Amino acid sequence: MLKYKTFGIFCLISIAIGISSIILAIQFYPNYSWTENSISDLGVSHPSAIIFNTGFIIAGVFLALYSLGEIYYSEDIIERILYSILMIAGFLFSSIGFIPENIVPLHGYLAILLYFDLGIFFIFAAIYYINKKALRMGFLALIAFLFGLFVWLIPWKEIGVTGVAIPEVLSVLIGIIWLLIKAFDVIQS
């Protein structure tokens, strides 16, 4: 098996590829609008689709590999279950690249499952890490969960945002920060 630190690098690769694929795909999508589109629109029919879909597939694989490392190296059954939930998120992340938005309604169900799975992961991570006295990771996971939930409760259409790209990105922002910190903790261990 690979060294534990390697799995932290996998987490960083996942984040870098996921974010880069969105930024790069937007460059190839004429008239993309943060206020009128969803992130998944980048994966349909424009030249951006290859970049976006490939990036999401690879990012999801690396997130699943990172989770596998956490599962493998943990001796705590609860922690193994926790990172199994994150591994599912990795598979769902990849599935969004494999099954673009124009495959209705399956893509939508997978995207909703991804956000739901991440919510479950972060609320359980908050409970787990707070219980283990790892308060920084526990409280940040709680903030990731609450902020992600709060973002979806904002009446976006009332403020002129008809698409879901903004809430999609904002809802995972703190979670990404949590994963970055966790990845660096793993690399430095």
mmCIF file of C-alpha atoms in Angstrom:
data_model
loop_
_atom_site.group_PDB
_atom_site.id
_atom_site.type_symbol
_atom_site.label_atom_id
_atom_site.label_comp_id
_atom_site.label_asym_id
_atom_site.label_seq_id
_atom_site.Cartn_x
_atom_site.Cartn_y
_atom_site.Cartn_z
ATOM 1 C CA MET A 1 0.000 0.000 0.000
ATOM 2 C CA LEU A 2 1.102 3.564 -0.635
ATOM 3 C CA LYS A 3 2.409 5.713 2.195
ATOM 4 C CA TYR A 4 -0.220 7.646 4.136
ATOM 5 C CA LYS A 5 1.222 10.980 2.987
ATOM 6 C CA THR A 6 0.570 10.027 -0.632
ATOM 7 C CA PHE A 7 -3.163 9.989 0.051
ATOM 8 C CA GLY A 8 -2.996 13.587 1.267
ATOM 9 C CA ILE A 9 -1.446 14.460 -2.097
ATOM 10 C CA PHE A 10 -4.344 12.644 -3.798
ATOM 11 C CA CYS A 11 -6.741 14.932 -1.931
ATOM 12 C CA LEU A 12 -4.870 18.022 -3.126
ATOM 13 C CA ILE A 13 -4.862 16.698 -6.697
ATOM 14 C CA SER A 14 -8.616 16.132 -6.502
ATOM 15 C CA ILE A 15 -9.248 19.699 -5.377
ATOM 16 C CA ALA A 16 -6.820 21.207 -7.902
ATOM 17 C CA ILE A 17 -8.270 19.279 -10.834
ATOM 18 C CA GLY A 18 -11.873 19.904 -9.794
ATOM 19 C CA ILE A 19 -11.413 23.665 -9.478
ATOM 20 C CA SER A 20 -9.155 23.917 -12.547
ATOM 21 C CA SER A 21 -11.625 22.022 -14.730
ATOM 22 C CA ILE A 22 -14.369 24.506 -13.840
ATOM 23 C CA ILE A 23 -12.172 27.564 -14.418
ATOM 24 C CA LEU A 24 -10.773 26.230 -17.688
ATOM 25 C CA ALA A 25 -14.139 24.970 -18.984
ATOM 26 C CA ILE A 26 -15.662 28.431 -18.441
ATOM 27 C CA GLN A 27 -13.030 29.830 -20.816
ATOM 28 C CA PHE A 28 -14.403 27.580 -23.582
ATOM 29 C CA TYR A 29 -18.091 28.189 -22.884
ATOM 30 C CA PRO A 30 -19.371 31.258 -24.731
ATOM 31 C CA ASN A 31 -21.879 33.273 -22.730
ATOM 32 C CA TYR A 32 -21.521 31.226 -19.536
ATOM 33 C CA SER A 33 -23.229 33.100 -16.728
ATOM 34 C CA TRP A 34 -22.664 32.484 -13.027
ATOM 35 C CA THR A 35 -26.121 33.882 -12.341
ATOM 36 C CA GLU A 36 -28.018 31.962 -15.042
ATOM 37 C CA ASN A 37 -26.256 28.617 -15.407
ATOM 38 C CA SER A 38 -25.391 25.624 -13.275
ATOM 39 C CA ILE A 39 -21.869 24.285 -12.982
ATOM 40 C CA SER A 40 -23.001 21.146 -14.807
ATOM 41 C CA ASP A 41 -23.928 23.219 -17.884
ATOM 42 C CA LEU A 42 -20.174 23.251 -18.557
ATOM 43 C CA GLY A 43 -20.377 19.510 -19.285
ATOM 44 C CA VAL A 44 -22.864 19.685 -22.148
ATOM 45 C CA SER A 45 -22.064 20.056 -25.869
ATOM 46 C CA HIS A 46 -19.673 23.006 -25.807
ATOM 47 C CA PRO A 47 -15.915 22.512 -26.184
ATOM 48 C CA SER A 48 -15.958 22.995 -22.420
ATOM 49 C CA ALA A 49 -17.635 19.605 -21.981
ATOM 50 C CA ILE A 50 -14.487 17.538 -22.531
ATOM 51 C CA ILE A 51 -12.520 19.628 -20.038
ATOM 52 C CA PHE A 52 -15.271 19.711 -17.436
ATOM 53 C CA ASN A 53 -16.354 16.072 -17.641
ATOM 54 C CA THR A 54 -12.815 14.682 -17.743
ATOM 55 C CA GLY A 55 -11.798 16.931 -14.870
ATOM 56 C CA PHE A 56 -14.732 15.846 -12.715
ATOM 57 C CA ILE A 57 -14.122 12.165 -13.452
ATOM 58 C CA ILE A 58 -10.449 12.453 -12.474
ATOM 59 C CA ALA A 59 -11.119 14.666 -9.447
ATOM 60 C CA GLY A 60 -13.702 12.180 -8.177
ATOM 61 C CA VAL A 61 -11.299 9.280 -8.592
ATOM 62 C CA PHE A 62 -8.614 11.104 -6.607
ATOM 63 C CA LEU A 63 -11.123 12.007 -3.879
ATOM 64 C CA ALA A 64 -12.124 8.342 -3.656
ATOM 65 C CA LEU A 65 -8.434 7.306 -3.529
ATOM 66 C CA TYR A 66 -7.775 9.810 -0.734
ATOM 67 C CA SER A 67 -10.740 8.381 1.183
ATOM 68 C CA LEU A 68 -9.432 4.859 0.615
ATOM 69 C CA GLY A 69 -6.150 5.861 2.266
ATOM 70 C CA GLU A 70 -7.981 7.241 5.290
ATOM 71 C CA ILE A 71 -9.993 4.006 5.521
ATOM 72 C CA TYR A 72 -6.908 1.798 5.105
ATOM 73 C CA TYR A 73 -4.747 3.587 7.663
ATOM 74 C CA SER A 74 -7.437 4.121 10.292
ATOM 75 C CA GLU A 75 -7.870 1.662 13.132
ATOM 76 C CA ASP A 76 -11.132 3.324 14.192
ATOM 77 C CA ILE A 77 -14.274 1.731 12.717
ATOM 78 C CA ILE A 78 -16.220 4.993 13.004
ATOM 79 C CA GLU A 79 -13.505 6.864 11.094
ATOM 80 C CA ARG A 80 -13.560 4.159 8.434
ATOM 81 C CA ILE A 81 -17.308 4.590 8.045
ATOM 82 C CA LEU A 82 -16.867 8.371 7.917
ATOM 83 C CA TYR A 83 -14.371 8.184 5.061
ATOM 84 C CA SER A 84 -16.501 5.581 3.296
ATOM 85 C CA ILE A 85 -19.129 8.315 3.060
ATOM 86 C CA LEU A 86 -16.522 10.621 1.504
ATOM 87 C CA MET A 87 -15.499 7.844 -0.893
ATOM 88 C CA ILE A 88 -19.104 7.697 -2.090
ATOM 89 C CA ALA A 89 -18.871 11.455 -2.714
ATOM 90 C CA GLY A 90 -15.821 10.775 -4.889
ATOM 91 C CA PHE A 91 -17.766 8.233 -6.936
ATOM 92 C CA LEU A 92 -20.699 10.647 -7.255
ATOM 93 C CA PHE A 93 -18.315 13.443 -8.271
ATOM 94 C CA SER A 94 -16.952 11.222 -11.057
ATOM 95 C CA SER A 95 -20.448 10.182 -12.074
ATOM 96 C CA ILE A 96 -21.311 13.821 -12.803
ATOM 97 C CA GLY A 97 -18.558 13.763 -15.421
ATOM 98 C CA PHE A 98 -19.649 10.400 -16.825
ATOM 99 C CA ILE A 99 -23.319 11.363 -16.926
ATOM 100 C CA PRO A 100 -23.637 14.965 -18.167
ATOM 101 C CA GLU A 101 -26.534 17.259 -17.366
ATOM 102 C CA ASN A 102 -28.356 16.513 -20.618
ATOM 103 C CA ILE A 103 -28.982 12.954 -19.390
ATOM 104 C CA VAL A 104 -32.170 13.827 -17.566
ATOM 105 C CA PRO A 105 -33.161 13.123 -14.811
ATOM 106 C CA LEU A 106 -30.245 10.865 -13.800
ATOM 107 C CA HIS A 107 -27.634 13.627 -13.722
ATOM 108 C CA GLY A 108 -29.808 15.764 -11.480
ATOM 109 C CA TYR A 109 -30.350 12.896 -9.058
ATOM 110 C CA LEU A 110 -26.601 12.234 -8.909
ATOM 111 C CA ALA A 111 -25.832 15.906 -8.275
ATOM 112 C CA ILE A 112 -28.405 16.074 -5.470
ATOM 113 C CA LEU A 113 -26.999 12.858 -3.989
ATOM 114 C CA LEU A 114 -23.502 14.361 -4.091
ATOM 115 C CA TYR A 115 -24.545 17.440 -2.113
ATOM 116 C CA PHE A 116 -26.562 15.297 0.289
ATOM 117 C CA ASP A 117 -23.625 12.895 0.755
ATOM 118 C CA LEU A 118 -21.239 15.775 1.435
ATOM 119 C CA GLY A 119 -23.675 17.161 3.990
ATOM 120 C CA ILE A 120 -23.825 13.799 5.754
ATOM 121 C CA PHE A 121 -20.029 13.552 5.654
ATOM 122 C CA PHE A 122 -19.490 16.985 7.196
ATOM 123 C CA ILE A 123 -22.077 16.630 9.957
ATOM 124 C CA PHE A 124 -20.640 13.228 10.917
ATOM 125 C CA ALA A 125 -17.078 14.593 10.613
ATOM 126 C CA ALA A 126 -18.051 17.396 12.987
ATOM 127 C CA ILE A 127 -19.407 14.934 15.546
ATOM 128 C CA TYR A 128 -16.480 12.546 15.114
ATOM 129 C CA TYR A 129 -13.674 15.109 15.363
ATOM 130 C CA ILE A 130 -15.268 17.091 18.198
ATOM 131 C CA ASN A 131 -15.688 13.819 20.103
ATOM 132 C CA LYS A 132 -12.003 13.022 19.436
ATOM 133 C CA LYS A 133 -11.036 16.484 20.765
ATOM 134 C CA ALA A 134 -9.771 17.501 17.327
ATOM 135 C CA LEU A 135 -11.715 20.726 17.717
ATOM 136 C CA ARG A 136 -10.268 22.610 14.735
ATOM 137 C CA MET A 137 -11.374 19.922 12.297
ATOM 138 C CA GLY A 138 -14.616 19.268 14.160
ATOM 139 C CA PHE A 139 -15.823 22.849 14.289
ATOM 140 C CA LEU A 140 -14.701 23.572 10.730
ATOM 141 C CA ALA A 141 -16.667 20.520 9.560
ATOM 142 C CA LEU A 142 -19.699 21.838 11.445
ATOM 143 C CA ILE A 143 -19.273 25.250 9.797
ATOM 144 C CA ALA A 144 -18.939 23.529 6.383
ATOM 145 C CA PHE A 145 -22.207 21.696 6.985
ATOM 146 C CA LEU A 146 -24.110 24.722 8.311
ATOM 147 C CA PHE A 147 -22.778 27.116 5.678
ATOM 148 C CA GLY A 148 -23.545 24.612 2.910
ATOM 149 C CA LEU A 149 -27.096 24.251 4.208
ATOM 150 C CA PHE A 150 -27.530 28.004 4.670
ATOM 151 C CA VAL A 151 -26.452 28.727 1.081
ATOM 152 C CA TRP A 152 -29.258 26.552 -0.290
ATOM 153 C CA LEU A 153 -31.832 28.338 1.897
ATOM 154 C CA ILE A 154 -31.120 31.761 0.383
ATOM 155 C CA PRO A 155 -33.913 32.835 -2.014
ATOM 156 C CA TRP A 156 -31.514 33.310 -4.928
ATOM 157 C CA LYS A 157 -34.196 34.012 -7.550
ATOM 158 C CA GLU A 158 -35.434 36.958 -5.502
ATOM 159 C CA ILE A 159 -32.002 38.590 -5.875
ATOM 160 C CA GLY A 160 -31.731 37.899 -9.603
ATOM 161 C CA VAL A 161 -29.816 34.609 -9.571
ATOM 162 C CA THR A 162 -31.810 32.179 -11.724
ATOM 163 C CA GLY A 163 -29.094 29.528 -12.114
ATOM 164 C CA VAL A 164 -27.548 27.402 -9.395
ATOM 165 C CA ALA A 165 -23.830 27.860 -10.142
ATOM 166 C CA ILE A 166 -23.321 30.373 -7.335
ATOM 167 C CA PRO A 167 -25.007 28.289 -4.611
ATOM 168 C CA GLU A 168 -23.298 25.155 -5.939
ATOM 169 C CA VAL A 169 -19.856 26.693 -5.511
ATOM 170 C CA LEU A 170 -20.567 28.524 -2.260
ATOM 171 C CA SER A 171 -22.118 25.459 -0.627
ATOM 172 C CA VAL A 172 -18.877 23.466 -0.972
ATOM 173 C CA LEU A 173 -16.420 26.302 -0.322
ATOM 174 C CA ILE A 174 -15.865 25.658 3.408
ATOM 175 C CA GLY A 175 -15.805 21.912 2.732
ATOM 176 C CA ILE A 176 -12.978 22.443 0.256
ATOM 177 C CA ILE A 177 -11.079 24.438 2.871
ATOM 178 C CA TRP A 178 -11.652 21.586 5.349
ATOM 179 C CA LEU A 179 -10.285 19.061 2.843
ATOM 180 C CA LEU A 180 -7.246 21.246 2.125
ATOM 181 C CA ILE A 181 -6.411 21.451 5.828
ATOM 182 C CA LYS A 182 -6.940 17.713 6.253
ATOM 183 C CA ALA A 183 -4.765 16.976 3.204
ATOM 184 C CA PHE A 184 -1.922 19.121 4.561
ATOM 185 C CA ASP A 185 -2.279 17.437 7.963
ATOM 186 C CA VAL A 186 -1.926 14.047 6.275
ATOM 187 C CA ILE A 187 1.076 15.175 4.214
ATOM 188 C CA GLN A 188 2.807 16.565 7.312
ATOM 189 C CA SER A 189 2.130 13.474 9.445
#
